[in-house]
Coordinates of C-alpha atoms in Angstrom, one line a residue:
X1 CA 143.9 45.7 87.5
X2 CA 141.3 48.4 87.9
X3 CA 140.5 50.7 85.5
X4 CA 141.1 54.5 86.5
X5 CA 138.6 56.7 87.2
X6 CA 136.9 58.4 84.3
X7 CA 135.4 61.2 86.5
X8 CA 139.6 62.1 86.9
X9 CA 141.3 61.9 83.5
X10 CA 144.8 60.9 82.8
X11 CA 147.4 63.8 83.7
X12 CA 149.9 64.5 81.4
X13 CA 151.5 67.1 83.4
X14 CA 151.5 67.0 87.0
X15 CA 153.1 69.1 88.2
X16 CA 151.4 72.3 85.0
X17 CA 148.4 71.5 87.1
X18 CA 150.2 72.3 90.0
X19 CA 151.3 75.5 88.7
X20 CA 147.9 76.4 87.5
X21 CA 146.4 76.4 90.9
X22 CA 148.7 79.8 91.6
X23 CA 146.4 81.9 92.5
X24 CA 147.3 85.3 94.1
X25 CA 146.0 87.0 97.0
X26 CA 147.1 90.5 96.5
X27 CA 147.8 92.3 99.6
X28 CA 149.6 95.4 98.4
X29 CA 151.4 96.9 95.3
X30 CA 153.4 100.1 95.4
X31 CA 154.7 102.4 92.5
X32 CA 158.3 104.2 93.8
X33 CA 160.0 106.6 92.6
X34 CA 163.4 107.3 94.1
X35 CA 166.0 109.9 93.5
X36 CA 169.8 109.3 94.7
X37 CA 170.6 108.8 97.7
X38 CA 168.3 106.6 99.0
X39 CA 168.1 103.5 101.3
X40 CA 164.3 101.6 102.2
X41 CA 164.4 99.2 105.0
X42 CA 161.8 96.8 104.7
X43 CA 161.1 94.5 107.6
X44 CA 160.4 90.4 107.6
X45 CA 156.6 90.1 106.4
X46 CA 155.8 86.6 107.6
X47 CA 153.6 84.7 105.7
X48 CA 153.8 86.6 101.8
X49 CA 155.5 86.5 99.0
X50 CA 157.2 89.9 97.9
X51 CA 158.8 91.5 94.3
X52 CA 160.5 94.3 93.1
X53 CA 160.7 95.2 89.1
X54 CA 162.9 98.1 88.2
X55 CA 160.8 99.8 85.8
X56 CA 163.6 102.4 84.8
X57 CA 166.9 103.3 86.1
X58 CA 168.7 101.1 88.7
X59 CA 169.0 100.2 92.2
X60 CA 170.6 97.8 94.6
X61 CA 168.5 95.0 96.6
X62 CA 170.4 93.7 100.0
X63 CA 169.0 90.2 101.1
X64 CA 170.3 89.3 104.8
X65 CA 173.2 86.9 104.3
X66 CA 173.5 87.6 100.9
X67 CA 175.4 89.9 98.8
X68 CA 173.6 93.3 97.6
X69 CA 173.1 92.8 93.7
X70 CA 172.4 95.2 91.5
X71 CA 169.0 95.9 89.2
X72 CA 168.9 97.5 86.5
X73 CA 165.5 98.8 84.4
X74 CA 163.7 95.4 83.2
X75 CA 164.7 93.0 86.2
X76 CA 163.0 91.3 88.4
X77 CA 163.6 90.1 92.3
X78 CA 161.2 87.9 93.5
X79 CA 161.2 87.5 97.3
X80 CA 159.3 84.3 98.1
X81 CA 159.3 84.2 102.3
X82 CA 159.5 87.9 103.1
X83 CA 162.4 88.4 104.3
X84 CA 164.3 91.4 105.3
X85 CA 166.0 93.2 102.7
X86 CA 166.6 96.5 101.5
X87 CA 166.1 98.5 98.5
X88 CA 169.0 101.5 97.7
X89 CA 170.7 103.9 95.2
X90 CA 173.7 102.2 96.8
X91 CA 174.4 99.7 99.4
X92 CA 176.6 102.4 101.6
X93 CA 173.5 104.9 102.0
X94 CA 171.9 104.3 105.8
X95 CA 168.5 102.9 105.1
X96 CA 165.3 104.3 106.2
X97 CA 162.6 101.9 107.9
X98 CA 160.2 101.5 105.5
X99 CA 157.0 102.2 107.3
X100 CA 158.8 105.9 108.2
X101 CA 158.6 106.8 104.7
X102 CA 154.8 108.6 103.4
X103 CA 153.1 107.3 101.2
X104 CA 150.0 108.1 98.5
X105 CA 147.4 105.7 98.5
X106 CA 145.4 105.2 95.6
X107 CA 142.8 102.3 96.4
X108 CA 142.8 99.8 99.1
X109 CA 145.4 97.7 96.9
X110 CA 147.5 100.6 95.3
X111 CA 150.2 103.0 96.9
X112 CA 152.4 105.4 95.4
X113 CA 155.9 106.5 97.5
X114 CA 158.5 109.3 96.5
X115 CA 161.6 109.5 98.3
X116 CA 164.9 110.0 98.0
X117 CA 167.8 113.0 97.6
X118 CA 166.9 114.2 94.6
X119 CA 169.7 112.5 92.5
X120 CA 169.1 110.1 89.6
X121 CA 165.5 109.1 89.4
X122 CA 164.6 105.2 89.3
X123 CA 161.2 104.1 89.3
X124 CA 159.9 100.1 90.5
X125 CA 157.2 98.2 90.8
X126 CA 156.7 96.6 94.6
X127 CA 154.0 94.2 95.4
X128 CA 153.4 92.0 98.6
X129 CA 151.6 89.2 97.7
X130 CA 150.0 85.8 99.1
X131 CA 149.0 82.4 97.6
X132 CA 145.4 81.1 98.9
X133 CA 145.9 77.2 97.2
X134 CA 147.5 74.7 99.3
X135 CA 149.7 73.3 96.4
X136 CA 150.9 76.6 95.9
X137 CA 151.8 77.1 99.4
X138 CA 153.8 73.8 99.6
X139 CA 155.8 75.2 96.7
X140 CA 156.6 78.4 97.9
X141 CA 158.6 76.4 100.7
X142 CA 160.8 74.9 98.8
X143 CA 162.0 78.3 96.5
X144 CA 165.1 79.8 97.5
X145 CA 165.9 82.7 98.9
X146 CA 165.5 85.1 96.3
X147 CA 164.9 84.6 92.3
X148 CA 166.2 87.1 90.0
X149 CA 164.9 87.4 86.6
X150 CA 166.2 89.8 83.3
X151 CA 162.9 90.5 81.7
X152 CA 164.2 92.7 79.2
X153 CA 166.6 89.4 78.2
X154 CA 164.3 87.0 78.8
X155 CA 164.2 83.5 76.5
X156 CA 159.9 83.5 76.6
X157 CA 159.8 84.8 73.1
X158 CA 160.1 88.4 74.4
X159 CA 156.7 88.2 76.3
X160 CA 157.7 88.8 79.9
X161 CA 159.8 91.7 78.3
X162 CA 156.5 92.9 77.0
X163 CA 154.4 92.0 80.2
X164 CA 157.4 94.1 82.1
X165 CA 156.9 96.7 79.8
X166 CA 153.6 97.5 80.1
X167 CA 153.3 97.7 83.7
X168 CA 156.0 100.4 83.5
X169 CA 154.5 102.6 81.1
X170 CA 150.9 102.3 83.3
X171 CA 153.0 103.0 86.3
X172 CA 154.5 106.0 84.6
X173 CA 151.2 107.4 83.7
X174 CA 148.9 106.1 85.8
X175 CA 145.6 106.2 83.9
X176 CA 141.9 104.9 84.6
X177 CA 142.2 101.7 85.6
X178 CA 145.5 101.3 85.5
X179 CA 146.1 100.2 89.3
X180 CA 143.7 97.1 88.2
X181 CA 145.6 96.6 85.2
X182 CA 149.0 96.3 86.8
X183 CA 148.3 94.2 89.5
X184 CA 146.6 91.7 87.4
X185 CA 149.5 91.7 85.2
X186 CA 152.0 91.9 88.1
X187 CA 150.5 88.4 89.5
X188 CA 151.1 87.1 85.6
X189 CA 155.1 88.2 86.0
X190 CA 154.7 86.4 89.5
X191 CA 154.2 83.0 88.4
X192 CA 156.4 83.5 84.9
X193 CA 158.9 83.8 87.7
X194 CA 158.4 81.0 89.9
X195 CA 158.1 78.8 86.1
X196 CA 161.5 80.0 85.4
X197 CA 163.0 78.9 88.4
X198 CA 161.6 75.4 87.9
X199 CA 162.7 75.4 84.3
X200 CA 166.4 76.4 84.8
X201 CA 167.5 75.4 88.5
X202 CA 169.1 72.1 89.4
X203 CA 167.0 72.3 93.2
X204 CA 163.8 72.3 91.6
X205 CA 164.6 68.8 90.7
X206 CA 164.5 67.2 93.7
X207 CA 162.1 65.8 96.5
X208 CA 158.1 67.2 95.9
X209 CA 159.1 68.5 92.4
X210 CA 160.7 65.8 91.4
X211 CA 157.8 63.6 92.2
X212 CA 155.5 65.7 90.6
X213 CA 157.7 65.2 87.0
X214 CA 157.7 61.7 87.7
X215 CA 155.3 60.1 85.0
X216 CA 154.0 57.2 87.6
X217 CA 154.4 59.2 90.5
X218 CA 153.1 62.8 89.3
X219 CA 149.6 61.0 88.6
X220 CA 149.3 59.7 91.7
X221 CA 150.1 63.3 93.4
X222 CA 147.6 65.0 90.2
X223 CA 144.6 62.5 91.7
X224 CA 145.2 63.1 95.5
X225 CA 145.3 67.2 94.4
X226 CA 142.5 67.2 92.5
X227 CA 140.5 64.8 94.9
X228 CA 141.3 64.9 98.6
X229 CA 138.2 64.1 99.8
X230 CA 138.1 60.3 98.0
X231 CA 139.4 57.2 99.8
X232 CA 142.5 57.1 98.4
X233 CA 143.9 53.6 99.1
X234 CA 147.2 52.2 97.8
X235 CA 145.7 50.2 95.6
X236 CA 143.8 52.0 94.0
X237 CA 146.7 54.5 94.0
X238 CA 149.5 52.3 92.5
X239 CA 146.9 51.0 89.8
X240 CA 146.2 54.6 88.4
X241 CA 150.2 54.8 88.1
X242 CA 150.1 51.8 86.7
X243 CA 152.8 50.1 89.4
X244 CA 152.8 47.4 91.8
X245 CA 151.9 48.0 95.3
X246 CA 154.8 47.4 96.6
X247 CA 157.0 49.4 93.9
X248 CA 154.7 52.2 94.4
X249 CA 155.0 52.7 97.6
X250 CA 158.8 52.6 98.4
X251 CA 158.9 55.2 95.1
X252 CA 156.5 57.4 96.1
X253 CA 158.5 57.3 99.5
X254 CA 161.6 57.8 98.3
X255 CA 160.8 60.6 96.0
X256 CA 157.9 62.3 98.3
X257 CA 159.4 61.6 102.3
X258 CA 156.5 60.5 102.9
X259 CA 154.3 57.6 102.8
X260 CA 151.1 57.8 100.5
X261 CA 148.6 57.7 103.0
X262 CA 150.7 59.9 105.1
X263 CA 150.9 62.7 102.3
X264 CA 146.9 62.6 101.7
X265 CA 146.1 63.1 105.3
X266 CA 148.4 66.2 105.5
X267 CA 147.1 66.9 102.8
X268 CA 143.5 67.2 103.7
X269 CA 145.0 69.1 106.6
X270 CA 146.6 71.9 105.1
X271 CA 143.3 72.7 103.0
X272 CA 141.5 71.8 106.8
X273 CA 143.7 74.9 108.3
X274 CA 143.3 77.1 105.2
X275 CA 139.3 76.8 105.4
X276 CA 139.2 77.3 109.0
X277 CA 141.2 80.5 109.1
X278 CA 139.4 81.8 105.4
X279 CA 135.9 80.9 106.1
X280 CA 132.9 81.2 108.7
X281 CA 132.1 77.3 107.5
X282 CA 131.3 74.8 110.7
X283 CA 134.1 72.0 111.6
X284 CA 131.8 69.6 110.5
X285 CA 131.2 70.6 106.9
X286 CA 135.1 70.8 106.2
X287 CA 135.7 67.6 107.6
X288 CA 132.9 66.2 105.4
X289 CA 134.0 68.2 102.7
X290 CA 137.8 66.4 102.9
X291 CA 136.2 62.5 103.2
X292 CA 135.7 62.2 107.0
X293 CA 132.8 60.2 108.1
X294 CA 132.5 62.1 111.6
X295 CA 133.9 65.3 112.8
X296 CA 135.7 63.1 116.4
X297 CA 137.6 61.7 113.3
X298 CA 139.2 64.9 111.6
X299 CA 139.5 66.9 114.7
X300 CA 141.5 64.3 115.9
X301 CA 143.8 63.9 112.9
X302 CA 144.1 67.7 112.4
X303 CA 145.3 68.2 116.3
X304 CA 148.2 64.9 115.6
X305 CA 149.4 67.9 112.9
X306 CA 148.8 71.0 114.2
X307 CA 148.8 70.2 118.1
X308 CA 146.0 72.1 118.3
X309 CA 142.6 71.6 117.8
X310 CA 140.5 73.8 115.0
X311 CA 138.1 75.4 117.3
X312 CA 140.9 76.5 119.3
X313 CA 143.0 77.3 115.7
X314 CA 139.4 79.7 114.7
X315 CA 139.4 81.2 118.5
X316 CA 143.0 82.0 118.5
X317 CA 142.5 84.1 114.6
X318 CA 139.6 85.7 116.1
X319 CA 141.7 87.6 119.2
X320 CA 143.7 90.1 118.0
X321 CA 146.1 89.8 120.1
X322 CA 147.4 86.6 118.4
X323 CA 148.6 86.0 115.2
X324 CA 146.7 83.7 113.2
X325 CA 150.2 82.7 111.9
X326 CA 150.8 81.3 115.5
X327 CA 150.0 77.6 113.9
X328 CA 153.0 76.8 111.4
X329 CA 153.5 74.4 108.9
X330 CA 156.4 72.7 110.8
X331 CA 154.5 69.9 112.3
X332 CA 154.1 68.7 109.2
X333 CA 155.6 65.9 107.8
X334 CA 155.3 66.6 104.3
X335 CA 158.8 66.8 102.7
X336 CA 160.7 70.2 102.7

């Protein structure tokens, strides 16, 4: 049997690796501060991530098809596909569209917004937020609807009660600085979040995830992340998880939906899409850059997934008339 690969050491935790390649693109964070009544429409926000952290008093988050729930000073709602929802003193007051509403901006990152009736005051942190790594965009897919976390309840030892904290005492005095410090600590809360939900919900133990906890499995997955660009055969594959061929490969099927070599070329392809659209480097460096020997080779492979090719993907970003989300994820065959 061969020996694994010194140049990628044994992975003890799959799927921690996973969750350390969160990295947060943020677009926007907002300070409020609301006084009874109010109501804030915010619209779908296709392609980001959004939160709202009750810094003090309490107000009422509606999610379409789901019943408004109530947050009180120290909670967080964690919004991962940006959908419609709206933020209120009370689910009964007529909401406002959200880009009706003034706001103060601070820096290119940083708002501040005051509205509201002049009733009881309740302040929040907001932030609209993206993920730039591929693993973390694969994850964000399969988290529900909404998460909701207690902060000032929390079972971390009291350190996202502290975290939570913080950021409301720099958002009540904002001083030097202080935008910086809240969004760096606001991505922090982020991914304490999304660790939470994978901790404590049944759903996050299924499919992808699963396969990522699986000892044999997860290692196979850790060597494909970490290395897209090698050959990865099943052989060499089902020897690093220390399996048979053929037991390796139904397993990582059943728990994945997808065959091996199936998963690393969509794979490759995701990271393909997200270079194209992020950077100015030519077709044929990415497709070197992910293992292919000639640029016929991944242009044909990335147009199988995308039915589109990626000159016509970078010419499509570049006209502002189309969105650059016009390419979705849904050719893709990697489980859901």
């Amino acid at each position: 049997m061969a020996q694994p690969d010194p140049l990628l050491p044994e992975s003890s935790d799959p799927l921690g690796e996973t969750l350390h390649m969160l990295r947060l693109t943020g677009t926007l964070y907002c300070r409020g501060e609301f006084t009874a009544p109010f109501a804030i429409e915010i619209p779908e926000l296709e392609g980001v991530m959004t939160f709202l952290v009750v810094t003090s008093g309490r107000c009422w988050l509606a999610v379409e098809d789901v019943e408004p729930r109530a947050l009180e000073q120290g909670q967080l709602a964690l919004i991962p596909h940006g959908v419609p929802h709206i933020v209120s003193s009370d689910p009964k007051v007529p909401a406002q569209p959200l880009f009706d509403l003034p706001i103060e901006k601070i820096s290119d990152r940083y708002e501040c917004m005051r509205h509201g009736g002049g009733g009881a005051l309740t302040r929040t942190m907001y932030g609209v937020v993206r993920f730039d790594d591929v693993a973390a965009q694969h994850l964000l897919r399969l988290l529900p609807q909404t998460i909701y976390i207690d902060g000032w309840n929390d079972d971390a030892g009291g350190w996202l009660q502290s975290t939570l904290r913080f950021i409301a005492n720099e958002a009540a005095a904002l001083k030097p600085g202080g935008e910086t410090v809240i969004t760096r600590l606001a991505d922090v809360v982020v991914i304490q979040a999304i660790r939470s939900w994978l901790e404590t919900s049944a759903e996050a133990d299924q499919g992808w995830l699963a396969a990522l906890r699986d000892r044999q499995i997860g290692r196979a997955l850790a060597l494909i992340h970490k290395a897209p660009e090698r050959d990865w055969s099943v052989a060499a594959l089902s020897s690093a998880a220390a399996m048979s061929r053929s037991a390796f490969s139904a397993r990582f099927t059943d728990l994945v939906g997808v065959s091996p070599g199936r998963y690393l070329t969509d794979w490759r392809m995701q990271i393909a899409r997200t270079r194209l659209l992020d950077s100015a480097d030519p077709v044929a460096i990415i497709a070197g850059a992910l293992g292919y020997e000639s640029e016929a080779a991944f242009c044909r492979a990335f147009k199988r997934t995308f039915e589109i090719s990626p000159g016509s993907l970078r010419r499509s970003a570049a006209q502002p008339s189309l969105s650059t989300k016009a390419v979705s994820y849904t050719h893709l065959t990697l489980p859901t």
